[in-house]
mmCIF file of C-alpha atoms and ligand atoms in Angstrom:
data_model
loop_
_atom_site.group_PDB
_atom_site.id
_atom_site.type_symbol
_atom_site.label_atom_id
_atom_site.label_comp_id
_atom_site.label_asym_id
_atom_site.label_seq_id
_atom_site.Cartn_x
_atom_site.Cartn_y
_atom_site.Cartn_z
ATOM 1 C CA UNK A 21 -83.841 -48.907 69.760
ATOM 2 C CA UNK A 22 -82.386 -50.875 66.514
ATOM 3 C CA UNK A 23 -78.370 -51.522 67.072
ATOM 4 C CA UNK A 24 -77.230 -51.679 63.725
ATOM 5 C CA UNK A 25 -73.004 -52.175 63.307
ATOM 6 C CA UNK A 26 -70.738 -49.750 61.808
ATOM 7 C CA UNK A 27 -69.156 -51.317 58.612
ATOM 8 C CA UNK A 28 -65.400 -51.674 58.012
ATOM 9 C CA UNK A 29 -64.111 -48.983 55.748
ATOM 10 C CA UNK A 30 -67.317 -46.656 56.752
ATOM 11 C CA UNK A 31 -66.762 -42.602 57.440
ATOM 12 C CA UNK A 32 -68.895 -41.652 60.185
ATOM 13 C CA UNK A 33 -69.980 -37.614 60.366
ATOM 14 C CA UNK A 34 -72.224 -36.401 63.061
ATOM 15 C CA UNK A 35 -74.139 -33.486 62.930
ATOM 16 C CA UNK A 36 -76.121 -31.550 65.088
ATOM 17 C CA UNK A 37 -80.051 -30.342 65.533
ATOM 18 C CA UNK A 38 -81.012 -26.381 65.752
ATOM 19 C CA UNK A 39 -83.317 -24.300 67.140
ATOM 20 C CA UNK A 40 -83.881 -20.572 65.909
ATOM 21 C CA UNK A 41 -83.585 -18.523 68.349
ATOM 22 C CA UNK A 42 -85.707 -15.940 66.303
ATOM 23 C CA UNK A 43 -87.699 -16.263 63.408
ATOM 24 C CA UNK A 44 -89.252 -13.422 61.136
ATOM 25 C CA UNK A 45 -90.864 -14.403 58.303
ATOM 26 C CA UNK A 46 -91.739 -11.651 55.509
ATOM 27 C CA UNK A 47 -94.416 -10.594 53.124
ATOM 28 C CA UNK A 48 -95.026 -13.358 50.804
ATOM 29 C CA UNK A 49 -93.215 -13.013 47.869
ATOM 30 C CA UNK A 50 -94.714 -13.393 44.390
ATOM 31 C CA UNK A 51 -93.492 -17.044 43.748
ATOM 32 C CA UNK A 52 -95.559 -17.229 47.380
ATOM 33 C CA UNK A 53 -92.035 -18.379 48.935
ATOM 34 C CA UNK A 54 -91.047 -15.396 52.176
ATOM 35 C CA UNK A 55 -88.012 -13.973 53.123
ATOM 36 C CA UNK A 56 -86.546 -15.110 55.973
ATOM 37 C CA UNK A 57 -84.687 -13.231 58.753
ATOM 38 C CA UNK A 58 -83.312 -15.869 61.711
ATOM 39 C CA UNK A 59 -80.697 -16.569 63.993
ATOM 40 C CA UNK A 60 -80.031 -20.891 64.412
ATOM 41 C CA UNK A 61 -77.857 -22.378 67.102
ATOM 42 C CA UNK A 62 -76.602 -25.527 67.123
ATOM 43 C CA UNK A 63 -77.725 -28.127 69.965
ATOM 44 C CA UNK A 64 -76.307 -30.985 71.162
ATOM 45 C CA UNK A 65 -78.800 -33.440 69.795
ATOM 46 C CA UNK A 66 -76.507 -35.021 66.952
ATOM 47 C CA UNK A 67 -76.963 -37.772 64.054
ATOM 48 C CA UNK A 68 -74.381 -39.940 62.870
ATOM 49 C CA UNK A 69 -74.204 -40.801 59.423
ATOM 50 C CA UNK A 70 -71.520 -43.837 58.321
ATOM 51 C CA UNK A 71 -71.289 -44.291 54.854
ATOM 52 C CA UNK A 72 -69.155 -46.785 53.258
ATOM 53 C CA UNK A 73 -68.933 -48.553 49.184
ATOM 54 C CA UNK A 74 -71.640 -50.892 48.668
ATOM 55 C CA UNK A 75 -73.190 -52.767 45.712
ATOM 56 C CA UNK A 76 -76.651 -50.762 46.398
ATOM 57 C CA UNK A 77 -77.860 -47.922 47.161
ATOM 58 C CA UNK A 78 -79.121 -48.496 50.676
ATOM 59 C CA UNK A 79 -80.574 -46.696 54.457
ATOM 60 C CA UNK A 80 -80.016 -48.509 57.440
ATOM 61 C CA UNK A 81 -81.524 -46.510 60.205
ATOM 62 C CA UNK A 82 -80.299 -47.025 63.641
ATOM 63 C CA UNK A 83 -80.974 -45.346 66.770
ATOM 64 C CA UNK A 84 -83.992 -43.592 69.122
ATOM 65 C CA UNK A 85 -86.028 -42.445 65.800
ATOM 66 C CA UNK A 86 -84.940 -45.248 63.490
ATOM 67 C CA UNK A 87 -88.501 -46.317 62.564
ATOM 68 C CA UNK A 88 -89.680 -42.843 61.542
ATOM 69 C CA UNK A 89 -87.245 -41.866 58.406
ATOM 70 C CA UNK A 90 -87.623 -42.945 55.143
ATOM 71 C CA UNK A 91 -85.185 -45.682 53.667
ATOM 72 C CA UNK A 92 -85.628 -45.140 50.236
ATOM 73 C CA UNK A 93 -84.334 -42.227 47.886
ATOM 74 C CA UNK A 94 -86.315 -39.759 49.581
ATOM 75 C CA UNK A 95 -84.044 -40.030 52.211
ATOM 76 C CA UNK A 96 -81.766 -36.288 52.265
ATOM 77 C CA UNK A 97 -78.740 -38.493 53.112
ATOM 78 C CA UNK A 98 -79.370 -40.393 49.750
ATOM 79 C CA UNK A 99 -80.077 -37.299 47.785
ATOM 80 C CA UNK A 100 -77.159 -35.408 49.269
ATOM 81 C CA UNK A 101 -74.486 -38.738 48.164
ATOM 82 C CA UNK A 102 -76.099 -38.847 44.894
ATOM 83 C CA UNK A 103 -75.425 -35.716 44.292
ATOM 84 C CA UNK A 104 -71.874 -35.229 44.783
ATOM 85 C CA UNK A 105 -71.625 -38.763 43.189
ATOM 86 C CA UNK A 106 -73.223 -36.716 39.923
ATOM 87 C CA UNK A 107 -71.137 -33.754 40.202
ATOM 88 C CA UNK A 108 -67.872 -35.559 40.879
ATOM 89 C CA UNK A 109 -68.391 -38.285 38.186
ATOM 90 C CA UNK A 110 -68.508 -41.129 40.909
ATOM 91 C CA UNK A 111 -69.600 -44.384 39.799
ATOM 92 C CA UNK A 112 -70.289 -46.013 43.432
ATOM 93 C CA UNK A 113 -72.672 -46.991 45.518
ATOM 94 C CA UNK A 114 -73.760 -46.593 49.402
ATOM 95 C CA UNK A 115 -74.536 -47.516 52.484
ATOM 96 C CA UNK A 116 -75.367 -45.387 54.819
ATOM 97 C CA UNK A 117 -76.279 -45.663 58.478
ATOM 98 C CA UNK A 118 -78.205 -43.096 60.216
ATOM 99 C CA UNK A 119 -78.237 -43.072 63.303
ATOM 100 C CA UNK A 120 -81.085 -41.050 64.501
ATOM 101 C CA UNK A 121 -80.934 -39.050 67.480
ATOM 102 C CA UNK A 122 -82.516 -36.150 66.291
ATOM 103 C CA UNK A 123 -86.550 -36.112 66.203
ATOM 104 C CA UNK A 124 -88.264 -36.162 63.051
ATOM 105 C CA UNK A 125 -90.559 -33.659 61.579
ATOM 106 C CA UNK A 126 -89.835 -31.347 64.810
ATOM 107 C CA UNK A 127 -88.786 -28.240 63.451
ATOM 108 C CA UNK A 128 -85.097 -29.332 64.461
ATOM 109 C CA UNK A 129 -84.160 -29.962 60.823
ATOM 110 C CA UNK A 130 -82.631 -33.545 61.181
ATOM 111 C CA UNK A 131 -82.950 -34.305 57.360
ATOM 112 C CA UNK A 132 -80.918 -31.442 56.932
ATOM 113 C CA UNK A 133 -78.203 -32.253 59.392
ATOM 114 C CA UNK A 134 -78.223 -35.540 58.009
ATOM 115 C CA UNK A 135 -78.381 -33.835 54.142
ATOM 116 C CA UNK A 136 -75.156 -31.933 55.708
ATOM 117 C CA UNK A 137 -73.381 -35.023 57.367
ATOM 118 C CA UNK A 138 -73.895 -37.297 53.807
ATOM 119 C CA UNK A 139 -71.982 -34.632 52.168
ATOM 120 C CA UNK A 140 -69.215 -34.751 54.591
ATOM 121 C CA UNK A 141 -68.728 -38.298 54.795
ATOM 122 C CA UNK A 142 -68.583 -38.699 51.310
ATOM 123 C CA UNK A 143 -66.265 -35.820 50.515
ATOM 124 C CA UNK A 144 -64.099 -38.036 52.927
ATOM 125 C CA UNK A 145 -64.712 -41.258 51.457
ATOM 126 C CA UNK A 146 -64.045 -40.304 47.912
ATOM 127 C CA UNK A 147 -61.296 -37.728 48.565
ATOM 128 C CA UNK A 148 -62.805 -34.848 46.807
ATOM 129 C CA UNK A 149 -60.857 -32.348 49.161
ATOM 130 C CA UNK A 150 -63.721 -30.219 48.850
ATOM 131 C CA UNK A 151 -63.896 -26.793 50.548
ATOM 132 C CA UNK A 152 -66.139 -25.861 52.938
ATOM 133 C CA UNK A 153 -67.355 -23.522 50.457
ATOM 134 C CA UNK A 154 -68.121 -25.664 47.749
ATOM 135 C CA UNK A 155 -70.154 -27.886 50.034
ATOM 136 C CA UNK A 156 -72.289 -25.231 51.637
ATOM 137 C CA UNK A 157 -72.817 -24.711 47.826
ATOM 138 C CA UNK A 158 -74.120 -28.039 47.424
ATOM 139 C CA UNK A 159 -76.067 -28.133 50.380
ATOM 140 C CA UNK A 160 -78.039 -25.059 49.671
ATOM 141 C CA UNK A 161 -79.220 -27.182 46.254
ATOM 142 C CA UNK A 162 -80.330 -29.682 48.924
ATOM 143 C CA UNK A 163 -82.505 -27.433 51.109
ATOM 144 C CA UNK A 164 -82.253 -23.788 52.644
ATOM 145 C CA UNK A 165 -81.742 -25.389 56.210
ATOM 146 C CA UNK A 166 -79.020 -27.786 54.746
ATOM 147 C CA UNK A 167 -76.114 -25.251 55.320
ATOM 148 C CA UNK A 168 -76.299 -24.419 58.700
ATOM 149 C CA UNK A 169 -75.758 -27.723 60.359
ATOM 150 C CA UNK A 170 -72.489 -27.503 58.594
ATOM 151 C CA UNK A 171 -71.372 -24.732 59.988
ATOM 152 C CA UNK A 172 -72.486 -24.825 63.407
ATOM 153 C CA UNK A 173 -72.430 -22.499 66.125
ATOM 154 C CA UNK A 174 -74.543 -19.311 65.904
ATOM 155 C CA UNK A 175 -75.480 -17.690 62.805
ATOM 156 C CA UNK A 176 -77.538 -15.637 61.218
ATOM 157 C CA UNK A 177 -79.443 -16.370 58.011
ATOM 158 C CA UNK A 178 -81.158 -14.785 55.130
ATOM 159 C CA UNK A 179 -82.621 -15.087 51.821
ATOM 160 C CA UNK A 180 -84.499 -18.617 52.648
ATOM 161 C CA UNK A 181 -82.296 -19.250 55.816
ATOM 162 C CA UNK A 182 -79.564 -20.502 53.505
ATOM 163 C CA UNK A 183 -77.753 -16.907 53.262
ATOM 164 C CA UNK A 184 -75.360 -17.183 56.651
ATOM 165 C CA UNK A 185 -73.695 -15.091 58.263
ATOM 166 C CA UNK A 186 -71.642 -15.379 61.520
ATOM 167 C CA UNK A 187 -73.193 -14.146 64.944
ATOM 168 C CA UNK A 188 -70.824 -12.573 67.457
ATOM 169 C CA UNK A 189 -71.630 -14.727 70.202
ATOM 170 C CA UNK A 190 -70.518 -15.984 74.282
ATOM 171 C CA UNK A 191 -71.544 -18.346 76.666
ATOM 172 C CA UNK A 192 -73.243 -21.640 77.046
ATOM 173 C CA UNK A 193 -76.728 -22.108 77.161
ATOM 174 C CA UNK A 194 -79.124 -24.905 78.600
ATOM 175 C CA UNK A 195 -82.132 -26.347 76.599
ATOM 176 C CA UNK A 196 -84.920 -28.455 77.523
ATOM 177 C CA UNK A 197 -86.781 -29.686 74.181
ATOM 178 C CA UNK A 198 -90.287 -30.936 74.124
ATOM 179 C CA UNK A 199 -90.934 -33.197 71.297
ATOM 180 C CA UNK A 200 -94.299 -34.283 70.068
ATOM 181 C CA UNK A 201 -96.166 -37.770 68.839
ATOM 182 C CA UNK A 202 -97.068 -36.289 65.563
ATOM 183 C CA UNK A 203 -95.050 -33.600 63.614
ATOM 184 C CA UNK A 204 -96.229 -30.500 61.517
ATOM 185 C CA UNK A 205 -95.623 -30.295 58.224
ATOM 186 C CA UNK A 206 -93.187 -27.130 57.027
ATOM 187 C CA UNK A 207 -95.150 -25.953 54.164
ATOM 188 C CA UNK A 208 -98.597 -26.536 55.921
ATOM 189 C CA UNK A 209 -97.724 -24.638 58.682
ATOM 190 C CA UNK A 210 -96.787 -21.448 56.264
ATOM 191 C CA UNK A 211 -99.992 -21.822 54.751
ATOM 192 C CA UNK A 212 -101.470 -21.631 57.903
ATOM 193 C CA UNK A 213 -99.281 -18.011 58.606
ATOM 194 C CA UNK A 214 -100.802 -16.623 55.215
ATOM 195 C CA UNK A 215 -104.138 -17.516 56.360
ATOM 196 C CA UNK A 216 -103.761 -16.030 59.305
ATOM 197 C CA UNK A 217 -102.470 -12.965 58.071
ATOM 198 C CA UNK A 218 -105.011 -12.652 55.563
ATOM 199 C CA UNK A 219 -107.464 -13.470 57.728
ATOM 200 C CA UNK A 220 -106.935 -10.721 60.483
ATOM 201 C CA UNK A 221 -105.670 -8.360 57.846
ATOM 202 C CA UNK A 222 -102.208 -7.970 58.267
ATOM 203 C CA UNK A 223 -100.973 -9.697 54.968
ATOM 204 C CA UNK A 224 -100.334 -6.354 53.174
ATOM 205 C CA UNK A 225 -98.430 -4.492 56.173
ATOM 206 C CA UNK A 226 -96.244 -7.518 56.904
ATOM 207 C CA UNK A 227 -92.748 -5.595 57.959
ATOM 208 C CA UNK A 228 -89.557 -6.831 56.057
ATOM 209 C CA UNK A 229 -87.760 -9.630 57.981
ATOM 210 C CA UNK A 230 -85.243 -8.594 59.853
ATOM 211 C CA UNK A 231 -83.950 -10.073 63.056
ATOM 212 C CA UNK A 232 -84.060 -7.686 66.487
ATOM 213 C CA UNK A 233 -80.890 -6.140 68.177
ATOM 214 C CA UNK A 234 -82.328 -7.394 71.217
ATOM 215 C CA UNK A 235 -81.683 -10.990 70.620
ATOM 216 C CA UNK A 236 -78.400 -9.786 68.903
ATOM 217 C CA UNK A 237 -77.614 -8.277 72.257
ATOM 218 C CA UNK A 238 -78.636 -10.555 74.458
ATOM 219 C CA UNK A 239 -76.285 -13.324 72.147
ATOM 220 C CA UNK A 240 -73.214 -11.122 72.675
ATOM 221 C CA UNK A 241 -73.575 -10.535 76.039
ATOM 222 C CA UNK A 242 -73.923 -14.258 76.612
ATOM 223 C CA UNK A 243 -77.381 -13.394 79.048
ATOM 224 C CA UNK A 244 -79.805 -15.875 79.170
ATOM 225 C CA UNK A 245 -82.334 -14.168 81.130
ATOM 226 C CA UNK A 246 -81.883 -11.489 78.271
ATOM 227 C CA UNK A 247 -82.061 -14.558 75.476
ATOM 228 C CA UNK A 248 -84.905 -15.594 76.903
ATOM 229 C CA UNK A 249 -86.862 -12.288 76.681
ATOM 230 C CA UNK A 250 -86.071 -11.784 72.925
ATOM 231 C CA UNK A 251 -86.690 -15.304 71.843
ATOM 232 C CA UNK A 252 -89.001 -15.030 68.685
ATOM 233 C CA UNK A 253 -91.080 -17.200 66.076
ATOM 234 C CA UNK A 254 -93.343 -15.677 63.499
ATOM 235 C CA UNK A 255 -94.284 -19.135 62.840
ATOM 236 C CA UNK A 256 -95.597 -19.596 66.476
ATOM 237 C CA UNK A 257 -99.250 -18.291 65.577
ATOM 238 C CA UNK A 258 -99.491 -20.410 62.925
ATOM 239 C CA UNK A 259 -98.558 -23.997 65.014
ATOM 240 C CA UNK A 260 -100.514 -22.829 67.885
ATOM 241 C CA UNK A 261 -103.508 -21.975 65.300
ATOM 242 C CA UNK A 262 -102.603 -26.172 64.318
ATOM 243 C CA UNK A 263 -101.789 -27.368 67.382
ATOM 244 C CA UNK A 264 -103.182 -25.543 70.485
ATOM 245 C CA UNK A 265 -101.840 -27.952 72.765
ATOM 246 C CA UNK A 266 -98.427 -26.738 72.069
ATOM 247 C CA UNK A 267 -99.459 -23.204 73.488
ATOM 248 C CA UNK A 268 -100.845 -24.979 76.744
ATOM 249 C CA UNK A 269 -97.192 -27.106 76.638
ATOM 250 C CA UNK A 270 -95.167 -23.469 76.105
ATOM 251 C CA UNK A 271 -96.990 -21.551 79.018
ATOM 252 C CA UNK A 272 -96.511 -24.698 81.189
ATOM 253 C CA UNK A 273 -92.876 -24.761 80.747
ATOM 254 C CA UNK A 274 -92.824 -20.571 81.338
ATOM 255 C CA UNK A 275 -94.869 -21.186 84.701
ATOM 256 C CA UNK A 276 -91.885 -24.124 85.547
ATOM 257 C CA UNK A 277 -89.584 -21.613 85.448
ATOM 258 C CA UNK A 278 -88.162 -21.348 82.328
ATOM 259 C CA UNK A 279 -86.490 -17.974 81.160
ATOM 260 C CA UNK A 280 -88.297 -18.459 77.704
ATOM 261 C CA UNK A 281 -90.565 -21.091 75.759
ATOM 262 C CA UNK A 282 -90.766 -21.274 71.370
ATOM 263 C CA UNK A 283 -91.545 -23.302 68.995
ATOM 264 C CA UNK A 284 -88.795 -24.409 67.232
ATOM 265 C CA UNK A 285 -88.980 -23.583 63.633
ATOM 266 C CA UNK A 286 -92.531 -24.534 61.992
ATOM 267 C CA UNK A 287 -93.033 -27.085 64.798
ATOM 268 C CA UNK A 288 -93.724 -28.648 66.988
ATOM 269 C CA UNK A 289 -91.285 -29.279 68.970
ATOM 270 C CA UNK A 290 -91.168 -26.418 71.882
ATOM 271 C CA UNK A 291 -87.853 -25.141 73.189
ATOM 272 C CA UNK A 292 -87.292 -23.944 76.642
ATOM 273 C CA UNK A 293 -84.404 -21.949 77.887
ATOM 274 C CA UNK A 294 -83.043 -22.461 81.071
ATOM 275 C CA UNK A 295 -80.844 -20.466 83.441
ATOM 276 C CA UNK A 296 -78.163 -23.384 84.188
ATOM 277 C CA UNK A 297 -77.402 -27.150 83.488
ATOM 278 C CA UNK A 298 -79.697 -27.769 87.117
ATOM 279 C CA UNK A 299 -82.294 -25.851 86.086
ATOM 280 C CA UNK A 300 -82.768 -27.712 82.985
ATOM 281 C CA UNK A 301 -82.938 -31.046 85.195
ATOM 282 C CA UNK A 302 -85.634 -29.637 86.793
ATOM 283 C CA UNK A 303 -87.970 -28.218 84.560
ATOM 284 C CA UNK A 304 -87.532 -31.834 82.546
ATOM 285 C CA UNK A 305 -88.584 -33.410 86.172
ATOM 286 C CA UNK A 306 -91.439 -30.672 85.993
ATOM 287 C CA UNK A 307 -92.561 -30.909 82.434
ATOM 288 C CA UNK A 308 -92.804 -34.823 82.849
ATOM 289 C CA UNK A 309 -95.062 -34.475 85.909
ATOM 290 C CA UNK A 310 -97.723 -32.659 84.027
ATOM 291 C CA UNK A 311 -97.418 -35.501 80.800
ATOM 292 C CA UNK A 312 -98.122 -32.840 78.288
ATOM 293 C CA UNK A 313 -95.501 -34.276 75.498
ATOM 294 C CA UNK A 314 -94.128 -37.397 74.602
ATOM 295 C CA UNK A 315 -90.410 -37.210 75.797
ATOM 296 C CA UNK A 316 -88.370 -34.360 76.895
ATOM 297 C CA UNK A 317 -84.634 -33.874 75.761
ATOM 298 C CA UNK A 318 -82.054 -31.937 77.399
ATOM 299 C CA UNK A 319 -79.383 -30.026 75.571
ATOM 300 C CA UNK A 320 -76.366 -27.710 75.239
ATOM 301 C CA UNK A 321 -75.681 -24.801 72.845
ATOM 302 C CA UNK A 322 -73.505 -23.945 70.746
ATOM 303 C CA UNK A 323 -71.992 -26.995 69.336
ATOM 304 C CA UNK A 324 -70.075 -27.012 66.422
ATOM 305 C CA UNK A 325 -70.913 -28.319 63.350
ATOM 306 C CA UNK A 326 -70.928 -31.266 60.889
ATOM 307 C CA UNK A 327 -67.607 -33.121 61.211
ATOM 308 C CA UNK A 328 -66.221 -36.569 61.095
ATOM 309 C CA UNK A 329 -65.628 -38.729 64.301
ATOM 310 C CA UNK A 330 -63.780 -41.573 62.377
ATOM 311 C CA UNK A 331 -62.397 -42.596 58.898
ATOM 312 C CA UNK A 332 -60.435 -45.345 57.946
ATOM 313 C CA UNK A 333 -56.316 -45.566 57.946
ATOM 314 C CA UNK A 334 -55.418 -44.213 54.444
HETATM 315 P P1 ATP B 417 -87.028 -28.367 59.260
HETATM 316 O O1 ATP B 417 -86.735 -27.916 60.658
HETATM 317 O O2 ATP B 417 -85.850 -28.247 58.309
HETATM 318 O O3 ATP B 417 -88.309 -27.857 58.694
HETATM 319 P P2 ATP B 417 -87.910 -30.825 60.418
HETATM 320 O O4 ATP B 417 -86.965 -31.004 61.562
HETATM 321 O O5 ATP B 417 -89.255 -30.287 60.734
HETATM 322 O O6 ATP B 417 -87.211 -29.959 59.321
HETATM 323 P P3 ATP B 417 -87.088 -33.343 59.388
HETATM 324 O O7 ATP B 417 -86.800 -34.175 60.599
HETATM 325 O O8 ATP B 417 -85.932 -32.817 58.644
HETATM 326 O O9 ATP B 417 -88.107 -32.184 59.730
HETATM 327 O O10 ATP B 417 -88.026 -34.241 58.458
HETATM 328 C C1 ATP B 417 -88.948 -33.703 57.535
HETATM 329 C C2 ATP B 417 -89.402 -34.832 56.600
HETATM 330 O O11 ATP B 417 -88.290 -35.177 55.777
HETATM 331 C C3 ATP B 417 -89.805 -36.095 57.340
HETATM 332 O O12 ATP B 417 -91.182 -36.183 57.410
HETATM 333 C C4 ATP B 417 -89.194 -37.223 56.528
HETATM 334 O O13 ATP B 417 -90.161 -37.985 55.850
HETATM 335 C C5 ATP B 417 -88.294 -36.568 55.487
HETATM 336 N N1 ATP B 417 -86.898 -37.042 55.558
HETATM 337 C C6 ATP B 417 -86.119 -37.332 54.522
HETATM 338 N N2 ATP B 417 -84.894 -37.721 54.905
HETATM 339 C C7 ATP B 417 -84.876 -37.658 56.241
HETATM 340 C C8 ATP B 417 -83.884 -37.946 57.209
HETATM 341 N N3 ATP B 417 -82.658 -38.374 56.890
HETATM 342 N N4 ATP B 417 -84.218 -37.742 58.494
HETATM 343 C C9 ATP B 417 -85.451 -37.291 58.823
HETATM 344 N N5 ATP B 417 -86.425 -37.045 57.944
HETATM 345 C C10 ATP B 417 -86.162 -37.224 56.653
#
């Protein structure tokens, strides 16, 4: 792991990973983007992004997945400060520290958090006062999973997933997260749903997305035997089509016990829901035993969202 310090002066946001919870994805549309219909919770796998003035732009990753983002412009942190440097009229430069604790490529959007957490930090360091508003505006520019990690908690979304809306909600629950070598691609793994669907036929009856009163049910009630059941991912075909050992790794983790198994987003990291904080333990002790991912993580959700842990004195 690369220990990188914070600087003086730096504003340091953390932000958390997701998983949907369900995931319908609708006819393709003429532009050949879909509608969406999903439900994301925040997990308790965070980045922390510091930012402070610098005479460069620059990334300095830090933390379990340092090695695996990019440091250059491509980065979403970079994109997100440059942007509200743009729209603001700033004329400064960055810095910015990532620590990365969410995996890459797995479906958990991380760039995104770390898209969201930029935009925090340097709302903060510059002083823009902006409203929550305004930044979700800013972060839908970035990318249609960019506004959820600032908000947090449960909620629906629509549109591309950027649309949000809150999710009546109760209760804890208790992930176990099994993360892959090598990550899937988003928009090869959508390809791979059209071809499908063409394939078998099913391309022109595709039902508009809309997300199941089951899972709503089962969120309100706070049930996770009942979340379990109704966990959903239209996208699961497709990165078991990709990847079949992720549909050997998802019925493993059912047979362990777990009340329900998914791929998180397009992949490939699977999600497991368990019935309590022990159970989790022990399906990680399971899942480890049969060596059928690279590392397991264990997590909590809801968390909230995006928000800063420490700023200097003004
Ligand atoms: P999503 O769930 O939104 O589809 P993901 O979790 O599958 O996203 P990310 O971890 O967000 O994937 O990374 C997708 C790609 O974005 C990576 O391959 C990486 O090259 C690029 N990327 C750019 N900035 C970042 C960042 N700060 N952290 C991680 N990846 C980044």
């Amino acid at each position: 792991m690369t220990v990188a310090p914070t600087l003086p002066g730096a504003v340091t946001v953390r932000a958390p990973a997701k998983v949907n919870l369900e995931l319908r994805v609708g006819p393709r549309r003429p532009d050949g983007f879909h509608d969406l219909a999903t439900v994301f919770q925040a997990v308790s796998l965070h980045d922390e992004i510091s930012v402070t003035r610098w005479d460069d732009w620059q990334v300095v990753p830090a933390g379990t997945y340092a090695a695996l983002i990019p440091t250059d412009g491509d980065n979403l942190a970079v994109r997100a400060a440059k942007l509200i440097a743009e729209q603001w009229d700033v004329d400064e430069k960055l810095s910015i520290r990532i620590d990365k604790d969410i995996p890459v490529a797995g479906g958990m959007a991380g760039g995104s958090a770390d898209a969201a957490a930029a935009l925090l930090a340097c709302d903060q360091l510059w002083g823009l006062g902006l409203m929550r508003d305004e930044l979700a505006e800013l972060a839908a520019t970035l990318g249609s999973d960019v506004p959820f990690p600032l908000t947090g908690g449960n909620a629906m979304g629509s549109g591309r997933g950027d649309q949000l809306a809150p999710v009546l909600a109760r209760g804890t629950f208790h992930w176990v997260f099994a993360i892959s070598d090598v990550g899937l691609s988003t928009p090869a793994v959508y390809a791979e749903c059209d071809r499908l669907r063409d394939l078998t036929g099913s391309a022109t009856d595709v039902p508009e997305a809309q997300v199941s009163a089951e899972l709503m049910g089962a969120l309100r009630s706070g049930d996770p035997v009942a979340l379990g059941a109704a966990l959903h991912n239209d996208l699961e075909p497709a990165a078991f089509s990709l990847r079949p050992d992720l549909e050997e790794l998802r019925d493993a983790g059912v047979e362990f016990g777990a009340l329900g198994g998914i791929v998180s987003g397009s992949g490939p990291t699977v999600a497991f829901l368990t019935e309590s904080h022990e159970a989790s333990l022990d399906l990680s002790v399971s899942l480890a035993a049969a060596d059928l991912c690279r590392d397991l993580r264990r997590a909590k959700g809801p968390v909230h969202g995006a928000h800063v842990v420490s700023a200097p004195r003004t």
